[in-house]
Amino acid sequence: MGSQKFENVFALNEKSLLDYINSTPTLTQKTGHSNVEELTVKEVGDGNLNFVYIIIGPKGSFVIKQAVPYIRCLGESWPMTKDRAYFEATILKEHGRLCPKHVPEIYHYDSTMAIIAMRYVEPPHIILRKGLIAGTEYPLLAEHVSDYMAKTLFHTSLLYLSTTEHKAEVARFCNNVEMCRLTEQVVFSDPYMLSPISRWTSPYLDEDVKAVREDNLLKLEIAELKSKFCERTQALIHGDLHTGSIMVTSSSTQVIDPEFGFYGPMGFDIGAFIGNLILAFYSQDGHSKYENDRKGCKQWILKCIEETWNLFEVKFTALWNANKEHCGDAYIEAVYNTPELKSIVQQKYMKDLFHDTLGFGAAKMIRRIVGVAHVEDFESIQDASKRAECERRALDFAKKIMKERRNFDTISQVVE
């Protein structure tokens, strides 16, 4: 519950934030301060949507995230529901219950001010995207992210839940409409048409962008993927699981920012992560100081892509096989009652999910090159011609994968 002193939403500044903390007992208990001079406040929000602050007191710390009723990077001219904070807080709690090792704890949620207070993921944790740009390798990344995805996706699907439980959960998250609509626009529509908000590295990619808009086969594929995104309530997905939504060290991985979450296709989460790793791979040459100095990092990224899917498949299937007493309604034991039949069912399920993953991953790649919101992996390459060459290789690969994804049987084929 929020403080009664704050009855209407407005963007907090440092002074009003301190007033808010002082009027919220849950937060004052966390910091253990007796006066505001004991608190350190740092604004760290560099995202597109929200304001984010780190608060450090004499006895503890936390992060405050505020969802103002517009898109931060575009201003009040583009309204956006503050209810996204509710869905983010709720999904963090649910995913934290299922995978506490990789999701930060929620301390406080205020629906009026659209504020979430959560555990401060302290240094040396950094945003994964920034680490990849620096050429840093994270040996446990595939292990941790595959664990997070397997546990959160399996336990919120009909492989684990009854249809009654599943429909109730779908209903609980179905009102995250504006965030889904934003995804539908920027991922599945804008890159394939003349859009006033789309941008790219011009003039170098002008012809490439024109080719995307004139590629009818690509449009047929993105239409199918959009249909799955809009219609398929497969599991409670994060909804924006890119390398900017993960904080890492060499031994820890924390997933943050699930404000786009809803019951949707599992492949959208898996594809978002793998697609962003592929973007990181193609960006490496743009960050090299001399020839082949990023070769080792590129090889590690490819290994991480392969391990992520393979570990996910093993863990997800193991959860499926282990939950005989809590078997969901998708494949009832009495019907699928032989090991041979169950194996056939699982192989088809995972093959379909693999192809969804490739398609959604490719869509996420394309939108980051020719859409409104780009990635720092490429944007931080100062030489525009060099940046465009890296982007072109990534774009060509994404188009190929989207159109030919059903021809791939294994992730190693994709990596090759």
Tab-separated table of C-alpha atoms in Angstrom:
chain	number	residue	atom	x	y	z
A	1	MET	CA	0.000	0.000	0.000
A	2	GLY	CA	1.218	3.490	-0.816
A	3	SER	CA	1.367	6.476	1.474
A	4	GLN	CA	-1.875	8.459	1.807
A	5	LYS	CA	0.157	11.639	1.324
A	6	PHE	CA	0.624	10.678	-2.356
A	7	GLU	CA	-2.838	10.387	-3.899
A	8	ASN	CA	-2.103	11.143	-7.578
A	9	VAL	CA	0.653	9.885	-9.832
A	10	PHE	CA	3.447	12.278	-10.808
A	11	ALA	CA	7.092	11.710	-11.714
A	12	LEU	CA	9.198	11.732	-8.573
A	13	ASN	CA	12.288	13.883	-8.252
A	14	GLU	CA	14.926	13.457	-5.559
A	15	LYS	CA	13.093	15.582	-2.962
A	16	SER	CA	9.660	14.027	-3.490
A	17	LEU	CA	11.253	10.583	-3.549
A	18	LEU	CA	12.786	11.179	-0.123
A	19	ASP	CA	9.405	12.399	1.152
A	20	TYR	CA	7.810	9.269	-0.255
A	21	ILE	CA	10.328	6.976	1.431
A	22	ASN	CA	9.890	8.730	4.774
A	23	SER	CA	6.112	8.292	4.564
A	24	THR	CA	6.360	4.568	3.745
A	25	PRO	CA	7.258	2.444	6.822
A	26	THR	CA	8.214	-0.630	4.784
A	27	LEU	CA	10.922	1.378	3.056
A	28	THR	CA	12.226	3.266	6.073
A	29	GLN	CA	12.659	-0.069	7.837
A	30	LYS	CA	14.777	-1.314	4.925
A	31	THR	CA	17.195	1.636	5.014
A	32	GLY	CA	17.252	2.090	8.793
A	33	HIS	CA	17.752	5.857	8.493
A	34	SER	CA	16.667	8.439	11.062
A	35	ASN	CA	16.936	11.461	8.736
A	36	VAL	CA	17.124	11.926	4.968
A	37	GLU	CA	20.715	13.137	5.104
A	38	GLU	CA	21.693	9.519	5.762
A	39	LEU	CA	20.270	8.397	2.415
A	40	THR	CA	22.068	8.294	-0.925
A	41	VAL	CA	19.840	8.575	-3.976
A	42	LYS	CA	21.035	7.897	-7.511
A	43	GLU	CA	18.883	8.070	-10.640
A	44	VAL	CA	19.960	5.241	-12.957
A	45	GLY	CA	17.064	4.824	-15.365
A	46	ASP	CA	18.458	4.735	-18.882
A	47	GLY	CA	15.577	2.727	-20.347
A	48	ASN	CA	12.821	3.791	-22.697
A	49	LEU	CA	9.870	3.687	-20.314
A	50	ASN	CA	10.523	4.272	-16.610
A	51	PHE	CA	12.364	6.180	-13.893
A	52	VAL	CA	14.684	4.093	-11.722
A	53	TYR	CA	16.460	5.121	-8.505
A	54	ILE	CA	18.929	3.381	-6.200
A	55	ILE	CA	18.451	4.245	-2.512
A	56	ILE	CA	21.190	3.368	-0.014
A	57	GLY	CA	20.802	3.867	3.738
A	58	PRO	CA	22.856	3.026	6.810
A	59	LYS	CA	21.293	-0.430	7.216
A	60	GLY	CA	20.074	-1.415	3.780
A	61	SER	CA	19.299	-0.511	0.197
A	62	PHE	CA	16.681	-1.005	-2.493
A	63	VAL	CA	15.681	0.108	-5.969
A	64	ILE	CA	12.593	2.181	-6.717
A	65	LYS	CA	11.086	1.978	-10.176
A	66	GLN	CA	8.266	4.299	-11.220
A	67	ALA	CA	6.053	3.775	-14.272
A	68	VAL	CA	4.864	7.238	-15.294
A	69	PRO	CA	1.768	7.367	-17.555
A	70	TYR	CA	3.762	7.957	-20.741
A	71	ILE	CA	6.793	6.547	-22.545
A	72	ARG	CA	9.768	8.248	-20.933
A	73	CYS	CA	11.965	8.419	-24.035
A	74	LEU	CA	9.148	9.965	-26.118
A	75	GLY	CA	7.538	12.195	-23.474
A	76	GLU	CA	3.917	12.903	-22.652
A	77	SER	CA	3.015	12.963	-26.345
A	78	TRP	CA	2.905	9.139	-26.204
A	79	PRO	CA	0.672	8.104	-23.261
A	80	MET	CA	1.242	4.706	-21.670
A	81	THR	CA	-0.677	3.046	-18.853
A	82	LYS	CA	0.937	3.139	-15.435
A	83	ASP	CA	-0.775	-0.200	-14.771
A	84	ARG	CA	2.301	-1.813	-16.284
A	85	ALA	CA	3.831	-1.456	-12.812
A	86	TYR	CA	1.127	-3.762	-11.418
A	87	PHE	CA	1.901	-6.441	-13.975
A	88	GLU	CA	5.634	-6.085	-13.452
A	89	ALA	CA	5.308	-6.424	-9.673
A	90	THR	CA	2.925	-9.368	-9.980
A	91	ILE	CA	5.097	-11.217	-12.492
A	92	LEU	CA	8.247	-10.598	-10.451
A	93	LYS	CA	6.492	-12.161	-7.458
A	94	GLU	CA	5.205	-15.131	-9.467
A	95	HIS	CA	8.455	-15.789	-11.310
A	96	GLY	CA	10.347	-15.190	-8.067
A	97	ARG	CA	8.249	-17.900	-6.414
A	98	LEU	CA	9.097	-20.326	-9.218
A	99	CYS	CA	12.776	-19.369	-9.605
A	100	PRO	CA	13.905	-17.330	-6.551
A	101	LYS	CA	17.595	-17.705	-7.342
A	102	HIS	CA	17.321	-15.554	-10.462
A	103	VAL	CA	14.588	-12.994	-9.674
A	104	PRO	CA	14.998	-10.058	-7.233
A	105	GLU	CA	12.586	-9.835	-4.287
A	106	ILE	CA	9.757	-7.273	-4.225
A	107	TYR	CA	9.527	-5.168	-1.040
A	108	HIS	CA	6.716	-2.736	-1.848
A	109	TYR	CA	4.155	-1.909	-4.547
A	110	ASP	CA	2.078	1.288	-4.736
A	111	SER	CA	-0.681	1.202	-7.359
A	112	THR	CA	-1.498	4.937	-7.089
A	113	MET	CA	2.049	6.141	-7.696
A	114	ALA	CA	2.904	3.137	-9.907
A	115	ILE	CA	5.975	2.452	-7.772
A	116	ILE	CA	7.814	-0.807	-7.183
A	117	ALA	CA	10.529	-1.150	-4.560
A	118	MET	CA	12.715	-4.217	-4.933
A	119	ARG	CA	16.036	-5.694	-3.913
A	120	TYR	CA	19.012	-3.722	-5.169
A	121	VAL	CA	21.058	-6.020	-7.380
A	122	GLU	CA	24.396	-4.626	-6.262
A	123	PRO	CA	27.689	-4.218	-8.110
A	124	PRO	CA	29.596	-5.962	-9.532
A	125	HIS	CA	26.319	-6.919	-11.271
A	126	ILE	CA	25.944	-5.058	-14.545
A	127	ILE	CA	23.417	-5.138	-17.363
A	128	LEU	CA	24.290	-8.134	-19.539
A	129	ARG	CA	24.171	-6.067	-22.729
A	130	LYS	CA	26.906	-3.759	-21.417
A	131	GLY	CA	29.056	-6.721	-20.456
A	132	LEU	CA	28.708	-8.227	-23.925
A	133	ILE	CA	29.640	-4.915	-25.534
A	134	ALA	CA	32.781	-4.912	-23.391
A	135	GLY	CA	33.574	-8.432	-24.575
A	136	THR	CA	33.065	-10.058	-21.166
A	137	GLU	CA	32.229	-13.757	-20.958
A	138	TYR	CA	29.836	-15.165	-18.342
A	139	PRO	CA	30.433	-18.904	-17.867
A	140	LEU	CA	27.150	-19.617	-16.045
A	141	LEU	CA	24.834	-17.481	-18.176
A	142	ALA	CA	23.331	-20.308	-20.259
A	143	GLU	CA	22.921	-22.485	-17.159
A	144	HIS	CA	21.116	-19.745	-15.244
A	145	VAL	CA	18.886	-18.358	-18.007
A	146	SER	CA	17.840	-21.841	-19.160
A	147	ASP	CA	16.932	-22.622	-15.543
A	148	TYR	CA	14.837	-19.463	-15.255
A	149	MET	CA	13.027	-20.079	-18.538
A	150	ALA	CA	12.386	-23.785	-17.915
A	151	LYS	CA	10.917	-23.237	-14.441
A	152	THR	CA	8.814	-20.158	-15.204
A	153	LEU	CA	7.466	-21.394	-18.533
A	154	PHE	CA	6.768	-24.997	-17.541
A	155	HIS	CA	5.009	-24.244	-14.247
A	156	THR	CA	2.669	-21.672	-15.785
A	157	SER	CA	1.680	-23.871	-18.733
A	158	LEU	CA	-0.950	-26.554	-19.239
A	159	LEU	CA	1.798	-29.125	-18.898
A	160	TYR	CA	1.601	-28.375	-15.171
A	161	LEU	CA	-1.704	-26.552	-14.586
A	162	SER	CA	-5.278	-27.726	-14.985
A	163	THR	CA	-7.383	-25.875	-17.537
A	164	THR	CA	-9.301	-24.261	-14.663
A	165	GLU	CA	-6.110	-22.972	-13.046
A	166	HIS	CA	-4.685	-21.901	-16.379
A	167	LYS	CA	-7.768	-19.937	-17.483
A	168	ALA	CA	-7.857	-18.136	-14.133
A	169	GLU	CA	-4.208	-17.113	-14.574
A	170	VAL	CA	-4.755	-16.041	-18.173
A	171	ALA	CA	-7.615	-13.828	-16.983
A	172	ARG	CA	-5.425	-12.320	-14.245
A	173	PHE	CA	-2.867	-11.059	-16.765
A	174	CYS	CA	-5.002	-10.412	-19.844
A	175	ASN	CA	-5.423	-6.690	-19.115
A	176	ASN	CA	-1.795	-5.866	-19.888
A	177	VAL	CA	-3.217	-4.756	-23.211
A	178	GLU	CA	-1.264	-1.561	-23.856
A	179	MET	CA	2.095	-3.254	-23.427
A	180	CYS	CA	1.032	-6.048	-25.759
A	181	ARG	CA	-0.251	-3.515	-28.283
A	182	LEU	CA	3.095	-1.723	-28.157
A	183	THR	CA	4.889	-5.003	-28.860
A	184	GLU	CA	2.513	-5.809	-31.699
A	185	GLN	CA	3.297	-2.456	-33.281
A	186	VAL	CA	7.068	-2.220	-32.868
A	187	VAL	CA	7.921	-5.913	-33.403
A	188	PHE	CA	5.334	-7.205	-35.855
A	189	SER	CA	4.177	-4.156	-37.848
A	190	ASP	CA	6.426	-1.073	-38.023
A	191	PRO	CA	9.536	-2.734	-39.496
A	192	TYR	CA	7.517	-4.019	-42.448
A	193	MET	CA	5.824	-0.768	-43.496
A	194	LEU	CA	6.445	2.961	-43.822
A	195	SER	CA	6.324	4.088	-40.193
A	196	PRO	CA	7.059	7.629	-39.010
A	197	ILE	CA	8.807	6.351	-35.886
A	198	SER	CA	11.077	3.740	-37.474
A	199	ARG	CA	14.744	4.585	-37.989
A	200	TRP	CA	17.900	2.911	-39.241
A	201	THR	CA	21.508	3.676	-40.103
A	202	SER	CA	20.836	5.824	-43.161
A	203	PRO	CA	21.876	6.056	-45.929
A	204	TYR	CA	23.845	2.819	-45.592
A	205	LEU	CA	20.810	0.617	-44.874
A	206	ASP	CA	18.232	2.415	-47.030
A	207	GLU	CA	18.089	-0.348	-49.628
A	208	ASP	CA	18.067	-3.062	-46.944
A	209	VAL	CA	15.073	-1.463	-45.248
A	210	LYS	CA	13.286	-1.144	-48.590
A	211	ALA	CA	13.949	-4.841	-49.210
A	212	VAL	CA	12.349	-5.777	-45.866
A	213	ARG	CA	9.208	-3.809	-46.747
A	214	GLU	CA	8.986	-5.473	-50.162
A	215	ASP	CA	9.650	-9.051	-49.003
A	216	ASN	CA	6.245	-10.752	-49.238
A	217	LEU	CA	7.480	-14.099	-47.917
A	218	LEU	CA	8.912	-12.343	-44.868
A	219	LYS	CA	5.542	-10.624	-44.359
A	220	LEU	CA	3.726	-13.962	-44.478
A	221	GLU	CA	6.035	-15.311	-41.797
A	222	ILE	CA	5.725	-12.263	-39.529
A	223	ALA	CA	1.921	-12.478	-39.885
A	224	GLU	CA	1.990	-16.042	-38.568
A	225	LEU	CA	4.233	-15.050	-35.679
A	226	LYS	CA	2.032	-12.077	-34.824
A	227	SER	CA	-0.996	-14.353	-34.791
A	228	LYS	CA	0.732	-16.672	-32.321
A	229	PHE	CA	1.786	-13.734	-30.160
A	230	CYS	CA	-1.766	-12.376	-30.016
A	231	GLU	CA	-3.682	-15.639	-29.705
A	232	ARG	CA	-1.571	-18.216	-27.887
A	233	THR	CA	-1.826	-18.244	-24.077
A	234	GLN	CA	0.874	-20.852	-23.582
A	235	ALA	CA	2.610	-19.639	-20.393
A	236	LEU	CA	3.278	-16.566	-18.244
A	237	ILE	CA	6.102	-15.028	-20.257
A	238	HIS	CA	8.468	-12.219	-19.280
A	239	GLY	CA	7.591	-10.483	-22.534
A	240	ASP	CA	10.864	-8.569	-23.008
A	241	LEU	CA	13.648	-11.005	-22.136
A	242	HIS	CA	16.533	-9.309	-23.925
A	243	THR	CA	20.078	-8.758	-22.704
A	244	GLY	CA	19.082	-5.392	-21.212
A	245	SER	CA	16.641	-7.142	-18.850
A	246	ILE	CA	19.287	-9.334	-17.231
A	247	MET	CA	21.931	-8.364	-14.678
A	248	VAL	CA	25.005	-10.530	-14.322
A	249	THR	CA	28.294	-11.318	-12.677
A	250	SER	CA	30.498	-14.312	-13.394
A	251	SER	CA	28.499	-16.298	-10.819
A	252	SER	CA	25.055	-14.646	-10.634
A	253	THR	CA	22.193	-13.905	-13.054
A	254	GLN	CA	19.157	-11.777	-12.155
A	255	VAL	CA	16.159	-11.249	-14.454
A	256	ILE	CA	14.410	-7.868	-14.170
A	257	ASP	CA	11.816	-5.688	-15.958
A	258	PRO	CA	8.944	-8.071	-16.881
A	259	GLU	CA	6.452	-5.231	-17.401
A	260	PHE	CA	5.544	-6.562	-20.864
A	261	GLY	CA	4.579	-9.925	-19.382
A	262	PHE	CA	1.339	-11.798	-20.070
A	263	TYR	CA	0.176	-15.287	-20.974
A	264	GLY	CA	1.711	-15.729	-24.413
A	265	PRO	CA	3.889	-18.041	-26.534
A	266	MET	CA	6.904	-19.519	-24.770
A	267	GLY	CA	9.060	-19.053	-27.853
A	268	PHE	CA	8.774	-15.293	-27.526
A	269	ASP	CA	10.856	-15.326	-24.329
A	270	ILE	CA	13.382	-17.905	-25.512
A	271	GLY	CA	13.663	-16.214	-28.902
A	272	ALA	CA	14.137	-12.766	-27.376
A	273	PHE	CA	17.129	-13.954	-25.376
A	274	ILE	CA	18.740	-15.966	-28.165
A	275	GLY	CA	18.011	-13.270	-30.753
A	276	ASN	CA	19.724	-10.651	-28.623
A	277	LEU	CA	22.743	-12.911	-28.178
A	278	ILE	CA	22.923	-13.152	-31.976
A	279	LEU	CA	22.795	-9.348	-32.200
A	280	ALA	CA	25.650	-9.220	-29.692
A	281	PHE	CA	27.593	-11.693	-31.837
A	282	TYR	CA	27.229	-9.595	-34.986
A	283	SER	CA	28.135	-6.394	-33.129
A	284	GLN	CA	31.482	-7.690	-31.877
A	285	ASP	CA	33.461	-6.768	-34.991
A	286	GLY	CA	32.239	-3.198	-34.602
A	287	HIS	CA	33.804	-3.025	-31.149
A	288	SER	CA	37.133	-4.620	-32.054
A	289	LYS	CA	40.225	-2.464	-31.748
A	290	TYR	CA	42.251	-4.638	-34.090
A	291	GLU	CA	41.563	-7.630	-36.311
A	292	ASN	CA	40.209	-10.753	-34.567
A	293	ASP	CA	40.557	-9.340	-31.031
A	294	ARG	CA	36.906	-10.312	-30.402
A	295	LYS	CA	37.245	-13.813	-31.856
A	296	GLY	CA	37.188	-15.495	-28.444
A	297	CYS	CA	34.123	-13.570	-27.318
A	298	LYS	CA	32.282	-14.377	-30.552
A	299	GLN	CA	33.018	-18.074	-30.093
A	300	TRP	CA	31.777	-17.901	-26.498
A	301	ILE	CA	28.520	-16.191	-27.571
A	302	LEU	CA	27.877	-18.957	-30.117
A	303	LYS	CA	28.567	-21.554	-27.441
A	304	CYS	CA	26.184	-19.742	-25.079
A	305	ILE	CA	23.421	-19.705	-27.718
A	306	GLU	CA	23.785	-23.440	-28.270
A	307	GLU	CA	23.976	-24.266	-24.560
A	308	THR	CA	20.980	-22.074	-23.718
A	309	TRP	CA	18.587	-23.972	-25.977
A	310	ASN	CA	20.058	-27.423	-25.254
A	311	LEU	CA	20.000	-26.914	-21.481
A	312	PHE	CA	16.512	-25.445	-21.642
A	313	GLU	CA	15.239	-28.454	-23.589
A	314	VAL	CA	16.784	-30.905	-21.114
A	315	LYS	CA	15.479	-29.050	-18.038
A	316	PHE	CA	12.018	-28.401	-19.455
A	317	THR	CA	11.593	-32.042	-20.470
A	318	ALA	CA	12.881	-33.196	-17.078
A	319	LEU	CA	10.238	-31.084	-15.318
A	320	TRP	CA	7.609	-32.569	-17.619
A	321	ASN	CA	8.711	-36.116	-16.789
A	322	ALA	CA	9.067	-35.450	-13.060
A	323	ASN	CA	5.598	-33.996	-12.482
A	324	LYS	CA	3.522	-37.153	-12.729
A	325	GLU	CA	1.468	-36.363	-9.627
A	326	HIS	CA	0.765	-32.811	-10.788
A	327	CYS	CA	0.232	-33.507	-14.459
A	328	GLY	CA	-1.406	-30.677	-16.349
A	329	ASP	CA	-4.433	-31.058	-18.575
A	330	ALA	CA	-2.603	-30.708	-21.901
A	331	TYR	CA	-1.496	-34.346	-22.041
A	332	ILE	CA	-3.475	-36.484	-19.617
A	333	GLU	CA	-1.605	-39.564	-18.405
A	334	ALA	CA	-4.561	-41.848	-19.057
A	335	VAL	CA	-4.502	-40.932	-22.732
A	336	TYR	CA	-0.757	-40.661	-23.322
A	337	ASN	CA	-0.129	-43.834	-21.383
A	338	THR	CA	2.976	-45.390	-22.915
A	339	PRO	CA	6.578	-44.191	-22.804
A	340	GLU	CA	6.776	-44.372	-26.599
A	341	LEU	CA	3.724	-42.152	-27.110
A	342	LYS	CA	4.848	-39.657	-24.485
A	343	SER	CA	8.249	-39.459	-26.166
A	344	ILE	CA	6.624	-38.732	-29.546
A	345	VAL	CA	4.456	-36.021	-27.960
A	346	GLN	CA	7.450	-34.390	-26.274
A	347	GLN	CA	9.558	-34.470	-29.422
A	348	LYS	CA	6.826	-32.722	-31.433
A	349	TYR	CA	6.174	-30.182	-28.677
A	350	MET	CA	9.853	-29.256	-28.411
A	351	LYS	CA	10.328	-29.147	-32.185
A	352	ASP	CA	7.388	-26.741	-32.548
A	353	LEU	CA	8.727	-24.648	-29.659
A	354	PHE	CA	12.188	-24.587	-31.262
A	355	HIS	CA	10.768	-23.250	-34.524
A	356	ASP	CA	8.712	-20.654	-32.621
A	357	THR	CA	11.896	-19.627	-30.807
A	358	LEU	CA	13.763	-19.099	-34.070
A	359	GLY	CA	10.908	-17.129	-35.615
A	360	PHE	CA	10.381	-14.824	-32.647
A	361	GLY	CA	14.130	-14.420	-32.197
A	362	ALA	CA	14.462	-13.300	-35.805
A	363	ALA	CA	11.550	-10.864	-35.403
A	364	LYS	CA	13.202	-9.330	-32.343
A	365	MET	CA	16.454	-8.935	-34.277
A	366	ILE	CA	14.828	-7.236	-37.266
A	367	ARG	CA	12.938	-4.752	-35.135
A	368	ARG	CA	16.151	-3.686	-33.362
A	369	ILE	CA	17.773	-2.791	-36.691
A	370	VAL	CA	14.940	-1.153	-38.682
A	371	GLY	CA	12.438	-0.202	-35.948
A	372	VAL	CA	12.026	2.556	-33.375
A	373	ALA	CA	14.084	1.153	-30.468
A	374	HIS	CA	17.618	0.013	-31.286
A	375	VAL	CA	20.219	-1.717	-29.131
A	376	GLU	CA	23.373	-0.306	-27.593
A	377	ASP	CA	25.332	-3.218	-29.079
A	378	PHE	CA	25.128	-1.453	-32.456
A	379	GLU	CA	24.356	2.127	-31.420
A	380	SER	CA	27.638	2.415	-29.514
A	381	ILE	CA	29.635	1.715	-32.699
A	382	GLN	CA	30.625	5.269	-33.629
A	383	ASP	CA	31.626	4.635	-37.240
A	384	ALA	CA	28.266	4.613	-39.064
A	385	SER	CA	29.506	2.604	-42.048
A	386	LYS	CA	31.065	0.005	-39.764
A	387	ARG	CA	27.868	-0.114	-37.678
A	388	ALA	CA	25.744	-0.552	-40.787
A	389	GLU	CA	27.866	-3.456	-41.992
A	390	CYS	CA	27.417	-5.253	-38.661
A	391	GLU	CA	23.685	-4.521	-38.737
A	392	ARG	CA	23.358	-5.716	-42.345
A	393	ARG	CA	24.905	-9.089	-41.531
A	394	ALA	CA	22.551	-9.477	-38.566
A	395	LEU	CA	19.547	-8.407	-40.611
A	396	ASP	CA	20.329	-10.811	-43.462
A	397	PHE	CA	20.745	-13.649	-40.984
A	398	ALA	CA	17.454	-12.818	-39.222
A	399	LYS	CA	15.543	-12.757	-42.512
A	400	LYS	CA	17.001	-16.131	-43.493
A	401	ILE	CA	16.187	-17.695	-40.121
A	402	MET	CA	12.619	-16.389	-40.104
A	403	LYS	CA	11.849	-17.714	-43.576
A	404	GLU	CA	13.714	-21.023	-43.252
A	405	ARG	CA	13.274	-21.820	-39.543
A	406	ARG	CA	11.315	-25.029	-40.169
A	407	ASN	CA	14.333	-26.482	-41.991
A	408	PHE	CA	16.408	-26.470	-38.790
A	409	ASP	CA	16.257	-29.427	-36.441
A	410	THR	CA	18.929	-28.410	-33.918
A	411	ILE	CA	20.405	-25.232	-32.515
A	412	SER	CA	23.868	-26.375	-33.654
A	413	GLN	CA	22.650	-26.082	-37.256
A	414	VAL	CA	21.645	-22.482	-36.579
A	415	VAL	CA	25.005	-21.720	-34.972
A	416	GLU	CA	26.855	-23.277	-37.917
